[in-house]
Amino acid sequence: MGLSRLAALHGVATSYSPSPDVTVSVPDDTVIAVLAALGVDAGTPADVRKCLVAAESRSRLLPPTVVVWAGEPLPPALAGLPPGSTVTVEPEPAETPGHLAGRPPAPLSMRSRAAAPAAPVTRPPVTAPGSGTSASAAPAASPLAAPDATPAASATSPLAAPDTATASAPAWWIPPPHGVHRIHVRTPDHRRATAVLIAAPARVPQPPERSHGFLVQLYSLLSARSWGMGDLGDLADLAGWAGRTLGSGFVQVNPLHAAVPGRPTDPSPYRPSSRRFPDPVHLHVESIPEYGHVRDRATLDDLRQDAAALSEAVLNKGALIDRDAVWELKRQALELVVEVPLTPGRRAAYCDFLAEQGQALEDHALWCALAEVHGPDWHTWPEALRDPRSPGTARARAELLDRVDFHCRLAWLTATQLAAAQRSAEDAGMGIGIVHDLAVGVHPAGADTWAQQDAFAPSMSVGAPPDAFNARGQDWGLPPWRPDVLAATGYAAYRGLLRGLLARAGALRIDHVMGLFRLWWVPEGRPPTDGTYVSYDAEAMLAVLALEAHRAGAVVVGEDLGTVEPGVREALARRGVLGTSVLWFERDWAGGGRPLAPEQWRRDCLATATTHDLPSTAARLTGDHVTLRHRLGLLTRSLEEELTEDATDTAEWLALLARLRMLPEGDGDEEAAVRAVHRFLLRTPARMTGVWLPDTVGDRRPQNLPGTWDQYPNWRLPIADPEGHPVTLEEITASPRLHALMEVLRPRKPHTAPPGERRP
């Protein structure tokens, strides 16, 4: 009982329910190990009692981080303050543009309504932060505001329009501008508390209109100019073409996070070294302005010929995409490019980027430089270098200054090309543009875990519990963030991560969005079945997400497939986070499991026929995905049983499409069936409809086959035609099959009458 109470106080589950009628107890050893990773010693009953006494006797006036939503009731931590308490909200300098311009932020002071009201006082005008004008309704910087004062608006800020007081908030509360602030509380009995205050808009931005777009793994999209894999130049080109020619509203890509270097590099984009910074392997080298001024043209020409040979091998000789070989060529070219002096304007832009990214970029670049010398696993480095703040690391930074600058420069160049891709999408008329992908975690040996060691739980890995699809559970090999450290630091690492990703995006897809609420932690050395759930402060995680998305004007899509805790989808929808609906999973499970009619689908979602982890639509319709898994020994039943069940499932969907008259060509026409599937998606109320780019040319191969490692070339396949022959971006855009499919989704322009003709 004591261990369960202690676990509950720290958000650690002692049981879980894989289905509504089943409850599974978590082993005590797992609970003890997870508590240890959170800094709580529960190794013996005496330790448990000691920690319980300490935890239950600890009284906090405020939690480390407090969330207030625009126009909504105050959280209990503020609404329940003793009458007469003084509350001061102090904007943090980094959150206040006016402060950066030299004007210090003005604090907002207020007092909760006292039991015995004092005489009101006159409040002088206050200069609004960053505005240079007075706001007569704003409170004075002094904490002597009248205890029974009437509602007052907050000082305005360029970050967002102020929210006026509502009936849901007490009269004394002065809503601060959207942002991350410090809140100071002093009670009448002289208790004091300080916390981070996240003032968030109630919802993230929404898509401007219903739209369709492409989903693509960028590395798989080779053009005639690629260096062996798709790059940001190809992404910009695809977005510009799709927006102008097809009326597409977005292009969603895989995570472009920085990978852990080495040979071989982990090809999965979902296990990166850093989620904060992009990988320069995605650079289109020739688009860098300094490229044209490199003096050693002979070496550049040789590198380009080698890159052309890489592309030739992938496109025409059956070779897999070789990220390591691509990076070796690009690295050599970039070494020459960065030797070219920057023009004054480019130098100023680079300096602005360095100042904007600050310590986080310096740490990332230093890790990259140290990895070149000591290898990609920082746990094996000399002990003095394992601490990013040690004197030994400081000396190494000075010794490797040129390499640190090289990696900083690459981060800047990649960020500028990401921004260029988004501009290309916007210029082509896309309402959203590039949808970036946020992986659920990072590699345990990478840059993020080195730079933010205190924020990650030691000896823990994120995964998934056993379920109907995987009785052994899953261990993804990703160390989780500690929820207590996130809260104590005001979610600084999470804020920085989101801000960096959203700065050059039209939208963000969050992989396994349920991780904002809880994650399945697996202790090192134990099977995934011996893990447990650890809860996060979902209010704070969503508030930071809403704030950063609001600042960037970006849409947010959550990947909420699989096991989802009750209430999670509702909480996400309340905050405007779109879900993900995949056709084959949309069934009326409560009513017999029949395919869900299009009008019954949810509106606030991205609707697709497949994802990078699932079979292509052609493979699903033909059953090719079953025979592939049979070939690799992944089936748990006979091939005949699996094929029969799969054919029954597909037949039910085709029958529904036929009843809805979406399959006029009849059964047996694969291309017609693919078009019918997308007609169905368009019939749903979904705000966004995603088309898997390989589906447009009949590719049958999945980009990733879960459950495989070296048995299948995950994350290394170029887009191919039905026969498996790779196709280039140029061939894709000219494909009759693509244009026939996209004709289904192309927005119809309203009829415009010629001059002098009256419309009927």
Coordinates of N, CA and C in Angstrom, one line a residue, residues 197-320:
L197 N 4.7 30.7 -15.0 CA 3.3 30.9 -15.4 C 3.2 30.8 -16.9
I198 N 2.5 29.8 -17.4 CA 2.3 29.7 -18.8 C 0.9 30.2 -19.1
A199 N 0.8 31.4 -19.8 CA -0.4 32.0 -20.2 C -0.7 31.6 -21.7
A200 N -1.6 30.7 -21.9 CA -1.8 30.1 -23.3 C -3.1 30.5 -23.9
P201 N -3.1 30.6 -25.2 CA -4.4 30.7 -25.9 C -5.2 29.4 -25.8
A202 N -6.5 29.5 -25.8 CA -7.3 28.3 -25.6 C -7.1 27.2 -26.6
R203 N -6.8 27.5 -27.9 CA -6.7 26.6 -28.9 C -5.5 26.9 -29.8
V204 N -5.0 25.9 -30.5 CA -3.9 26.1 -31.5 C -4.6 26.6 -32.8
P205 N -3.9 27.2 -33.7 CA -4.5 27.7 -34.9 C -5.1 26.5 -35.7
Q206 N -6.1 26.8 -36.5 CA -6.8 25.8 -37.3 C -6.5 26.0 -38.8
P207 N -6.6 24.9 -39.6 CA -6.4 25.0 -41.0 C -7.4 26.1 -41.6
P208 N -6.9 26.9 -42.5 CA -7.7 28.0 -43.0 C -8.9 27.5 -43.9
E209 N -8.8 26.2 -44.4 CA -9.9 25.6 -45.2 C -9.6 24.2 -45.3
R210 N -10.6 23.4 -45.8 CA -10.3 22.0 -46.1 C -9.3 21.9 -47.2
S211 N -8.4 21.0 -47.1 CA -7.4 20.8 -48.1 C -6.9 19.4 -48.2
H212 N -6.2 19.1 -49.3 CA -5.5 17.8 -49.5 C -4.0 18.1 -49.6
G213 N -3.2 17.1 -49.4 CA -1.8 17.3 -49.6 C -1.1 15.9 -49.6
F214 N 0.2 16.0 -49.8 CA 1.0 14.7 -49.9 C 1.7 14.4 -48.6
L215 N 1.8 13.1 -48.4 CA 2.7 12.6 -47.3 C 3.9 11.9 -47.9
V216 N 5.1 12.2 -47.5 CA 6.2 11.7 -48.2 C 7.4 11.6 -47.2
Q217 N 8.2 10.5 -47.4 CA 9.5 10.4 -46.7 C 10.5 11.1 -47.6
L218 N 11.0 12.2 -47.1 CA 11.8 13.0 -48.0 C 13.0 12.3 -48.6
Y219 N 13.7 11.5 -47.9 CA 14.8 10.8 -48.4 C 14.5 9.9 -49.6
S220 N 13.2 9.5 -49.7 CA 12.8 8.6 -50.8 C 12.5 9.3 -52.1
L221 N 12.5 10.6 -52.1 CA 12.0 11.4 -53.2 C 13.2 12.0 -53.9
L222 N 13.8 11.2 -54.8 CA 15.0 11.6 -55.6 C 14.6 12.3 -56.9
S223 N 15.2 13.4 -57.1 CA 15.1 14.1 -58.4 C 16.3 13.9 -59.3
A224 N 16.3 14.5 -60.5 CA 17.5 14.4 -61.3 C 18.7 15.1 -60.8
R225 N 18.5 16.0 -59.8 CA 19.6 16.7 -59.2 C 20.0 16.3 -57.8
S226 N 19.3 15.3 -57.3 CA 19.6 14.8 -56.0 C 21.0 14.2 -55.9
W227 N 21.6 14.2 -54.6 CA 22.8 13.6 -54.4 C 22.6 12.2 -53.7
G228 N 21.8 11.3 -54.3 CA 21.7 10.0 -53.8 C 20.5 9.8 -52.9
M229 N 19.8 10.9 -52.4 CA 18.6 10.9 -51.6 C 17.9 12.2 -51.8
G230 N 16.6 12.2 -51.5 CA 15.8 13.5 -51.6 C 16.3 14.5 -50.6
D231 N 16.2 15.8 -51.0 CA 16.7 16.9 -50.2 C 15.7 18.0 -50.1
L232 N 16.1 19.1 -49.4 CA 15.2 20.2 -49.2 C 14.9 21.0 -50.5
G233 N 15.8 20.9 -51.5 CA 15.5 21.5 -52.8 C 14.4 20.7 -53.5
D234 N 14.4 19.4 -53.3 CA 13.3 18.5 -53.9 C 12.0 18.8 -53.2
L235 N 12.1 19.0 -51.8 CA 10.9 19.3 -51.1 C 10.3 20.7 -51.5
A236 N 11.1 21.7 -51.7 CA 10.6 23.0 -52.2 C 10.0 22.8 -53.6
D237 N 10.6 22.0 -54.4 CA 10.1 21.8 -55.8 C 8.8 21.1 -55.8
L238 N 8.7 20.1 -54.9 CA 7.4 19.3 -54.8 C 6.3 20.2 -54.3
A239 N 6.6 21.0 -53.3 CA 5.6 21.9 -52.8 C 5.1 22.9 -53.8
G240 N 6.1 23.5 -54.5 CA 5.7 24.5 -55.5 C 4.9 24.0 -56.6
W241 N 5.2 22.8 -57.0 CA 4.5 22.1 -58.1 C 3.1 21.7 -57.6
A242 N 3.0 21.1 -56.5 CA 1.7 20.6 -56.0 C 0.7 21.7 -55.7
G243 N 1.3 22.8 -55.1 CA 0.4 23.9 -54.8 C -0.2 24.6 -56.1
R244 N 0.7 24.8 -57.0 CA 0.3 25.5 -58.3 C -0.5 24.6 -59.2
T245 N -0.1 23.3 -59.4 CA -0.7 22.5 -60.4 C -1.9 21.7 -59.9
L246 N -1.9 21.3 -58.6 CA -2.9 20.5 -58.0 C -3.8 21.1 -57.0
G247 N -3.5 22.3 -56.6 CA -4.2 23.0 -55.6 C -4.0 22.4 -54.2
S248 N -2.9 21.7 -54.0 CA -2.7 21.1 -52.7 C -2.4 22.1 -51.6
G249 N -2.8 21.7 -50.4 CA -2.6 22.7 -49.3 C -1.4 22.4 -48.4
F250 N -0.8 21.2 -48.5 CA 0.3 20.9 -47.7 C 1.1 19.8 -48.2
V251 N 2.4 19.6 -47.7 CA 3.2 18.5 -47.9 C 3.7 18.1 -46.5
Q252 N 3.4 16.8 -46.1 CA 3.9 16.3 -44.8 C 5.1 15.5 -45.0
V253 N 6.2 15.7 -44.2 CA 7.4 15.0 -44.4 C 7.8 14.2 -43.1
N254 N 8.7 13.3 -43.2 CA 9.2 12.6 -42.0 C 10.0 13.5 -41.1
P255 N 10.3 13.1 -39.9 CA 11.2 14.0 -39.1 C 12.5 14.2 -39.8
L256 N 13.0 15.5 -39.8 CA 14.2 15.9 -40.4 C 15.3 16.2 -39.3
H257 N 15.1 15.6 -38.2 CA 16.0 15.8 -37.0 C 17.4 15.3 -37.4
A258 N 18.4 15.9 -36.6 CA 19.8 15.5 -36.8 C 20.0 14.0 -36.3
A259 N 20.6 13.2 -37.2 CA 20.9 11.8 -36.9 C 22.2 11.6 -36.1
V260 N 22.3 10.5 -35.4 CA 23.6 10.1 -34.8 C 24.5 9.7 -35.9
P261 N 25.7 10.3 -36.0 CA 26.7 10.0 -37.1 C 27.3 8.6 -36.8
G262 N 27.9 8.1 -37.8 CA 28.6 6.8 -37.7 C 28.3 6.0 -38.9
R263 N 29.1 4.9 -39.1 CA 28.9 4.0 -40.2 C 28.6 2.6 -39.6
P264 N 27.4 2.0 -39.7 CA 26.3 2.7 -40.4 C 25.5 3.6 -39.4
T265 N 24.9 4.6 -40.0 CA 24.0 5.5 -39.2 C 22.7 4.7 -39.1
D266 N 22.0 4.9 -37.9 CA 20.7 4.4 -37.8 C 19.8 5.1 -38.8
P267 N 19.2 4.4 -39.7 CA 18.5 5.1 -40.8 C 17.1 5.6 -40.3
S268 N 16.6 5.2 -39.2 CA 15.3 5.6 -38.8 C 15.3 7.1 -38.4
P269 N 14.4 7.8 -39.0 CA 14.3 9.3 -38.7 C 13.6 9.5 -37.3
Y270 N 13.1 8.4 -36.7 CA 12.4 8.5 -35.4 C 13.3 8.1 -34.2
R271 N 14.6 8.1 -34.5 CA 15.6 7.8 -33.4 C 16.8 8.7 -33.6
P272 N 16.5 10.0 -33.5 CA 17.6 11.0 -33.9 C 18.5 11.3 -32.7
S273 N 19.6 12.0 -33.1 CA 20.5 12.5 -32.1 C 19.9 13.7 -31.4
S274 N 19.3 14.6 -32.2 CA 18.7 15.8 -31.6 C 17.4 16.0 -32.3
R275 N 16.3 16.4 -31.6 CA 15.1 16.8 -32.2 C 15.0 18.3 -32.4
R276 N 16.0 19.0 -31.7 CA 16.0 20.5 -31.8 C 16.5 21.0 -33.1
F277 N 17.5 20.3 -33.7 CA 18.1 20.8 -34.9 C 18.0 19.8 -36.0
P278 N 17.9 20.4 -37.3 CA 17.7 19.5 -38.4 C 19.1 18.9 -38.9
D279 N 19.0 17.9 -39.7 CA 20.2 17.2 -40.2 C 20.7 17.9 -41.5
P280 N 21.9 18.3 -41.6 CA 22.4 18.9 -42.8 C 22.5 17.9 -44.0
V281 N 22.3 16.6 -43.8 CA 22.3 15.7 -44.9 C 21.2 16.1 -45.9
H282 N 20.2 16.8 -45.4 CA 19.0 17.2 -46.2 C 19.3 18.4 -47.1
L283 N 20.5 19.0 -46.9 CA 20.8 20.2 -47.7 C 20.9 20.0 -49.2
H284 N 20.4 20.9 -50.0 CA 20.7 20.9 -51.4 C 21.9 21.8 -51.6
V285 N 23.1 21.2 -51.8 CA 24.3 21.9 -51.7 C 24.4 23.0 -52.7
E286 N 24.0 22.8 -53.9 CA 24.1 23.8 -55.0 C 23.3 25.1 -54.7
S287 N 22.3 25.0 -53.8 CA 21.5 26.1 -53.5 C 22.1 27.1 -52.5
I288 N 23.2 26.7 -51.9 CA 23.9 27.5 -50.9 C 24.6 28.7 -51.7
P289 N 24.3 29.9 -51.3 CA 24.9 31.0 -52.1 C 26.4 30.9 -52.3
E290 N 27.1 30.5 -51.2 CA 28.6 30.4 -51.3 C 29.1 29.3 -52.2
Y291 N 28.2 28.4 -52.6 CA 28.7 27.3 -53.4 C 29.3 27.8 -54.8
G292 N 28.7 28.8 -55.3 CA 29.2 29.3 -56.6 C 30.5 30.0 -56.5
H293 N 31.0 30.3 -55.3 CA 32.2 31.0 -55.2 C 33.4 30.1 -54.6
V294 N 33.1 28.8 -54.6 CA 34.2 27.9 -54.1 C 35.3 27.9 -55.2
R295 N 36.5 28.0 -54.8 CA 37.6 28.1 -55.7 C 38.0 26.7 -56.3
D296 N 37.9 25.7 -55.5 CA 38.3 24.4 -55.9 C 37.2 23.7 -56.7
R297 N 37.0 24.2 -57.9 CA 35.9 23.6 -58.7 C 36.1 22.2 -59.1
A298 N 37.4 21.8 -59.3 CA 37.7 20.5 -59.7 C 37.2 19.5 -58.7
T299 N 37.5 19.7 -57.4 CA 37.0 18.8 -56.4 C 35.5 18.8 -56.3
L300 N 34.8 20.0 -56.4 CA 33.4 20.0 -56.4 C 32.8 19.2 -57.6
D301 N 33.4 19.3 -58.7 CA 32.9 18.6 -59.9 C 33.1 17.0 -59.7
D302 N 34.2 16.6 -59.0 CA 34.4 15.2 -58.7 C 33.3 14.7 -57.8
L303 N 33.0 15.5 -56.8 CA 32.0 15.2 -55.8 C 30.6 15.1 -56.4
R304 N 30.3 16.0 -57.3 CA 29.0 15.9 -58.0 C 28.9 14.7 -58.9
Q305 N 30.0 14.3 -59.5 CA 30.0 13.1 -60.3 C 29.7 11.8 -59.4
D306 N 30.4 11.8 -58.3 CA 30.2 10.7 -57.4 C 28.8 10.7 -56.8
A307 N 28.2 11.9 -56.6 CA 26.8 11.9 -56.2 C 25.9 11.4 -57.3
A308 N 26.1 11.8 -58.5 CA 25.3 11.3 -59.6 C 25.4 9.8 -59.7
A309 N 26.6 9.3 -59.4 CA 26.7 7.8 -59.5 C 25.9 7.1 -58.4
L310 N 25.8 7.8 -57.2 CA 25.0 7.3 -56.1 C 23.5 7.2 -56.6
S311 N 23.0 8.3 -57.2 CA 21.7 8.4 -57.6 C 21.4 7.4 -58.7
E312 N 22.4 7.2 -59.6 CA 22.2 6.2 -60.7 C 22.1 4.8 -60.1
A313 N 22.9 4.5 -59.1 CA 22.8 3.2 -58.5 C 21.4 2.9 -57.9
V314 N 20.9 4.0 -57.2 CA 19.6 3.8 -56.6 C 18.4 3.7 -57.6
L315 N 18.5 4.6 -58.6 CA 17.4 4.7 -59.6 C 17.4 3.6 -60.6
N316 N 18.6 3.1 -61.0 CA 18.7 2.2 -62.1 C 19.4 0.9 -61.8
K317 N 20.0 0.7 -60.7 CA 20.7 -0.5 -60.4 C 20.3 -1.3 -59.2
G318 N 19.1 -0.9 -58.6 CA 18.6 -1.6 -57.5 C 19.3 -1.4 -56.1
A319 N 20.1 -0.4 -56.0 CA 20.8 -0.1 -54.8 C 19.8 0.6 -53.8
L320 N 20.1 0.4 -52.5 CA 19.3 1.1 -51.5 C 19.9 2.5 -51.3

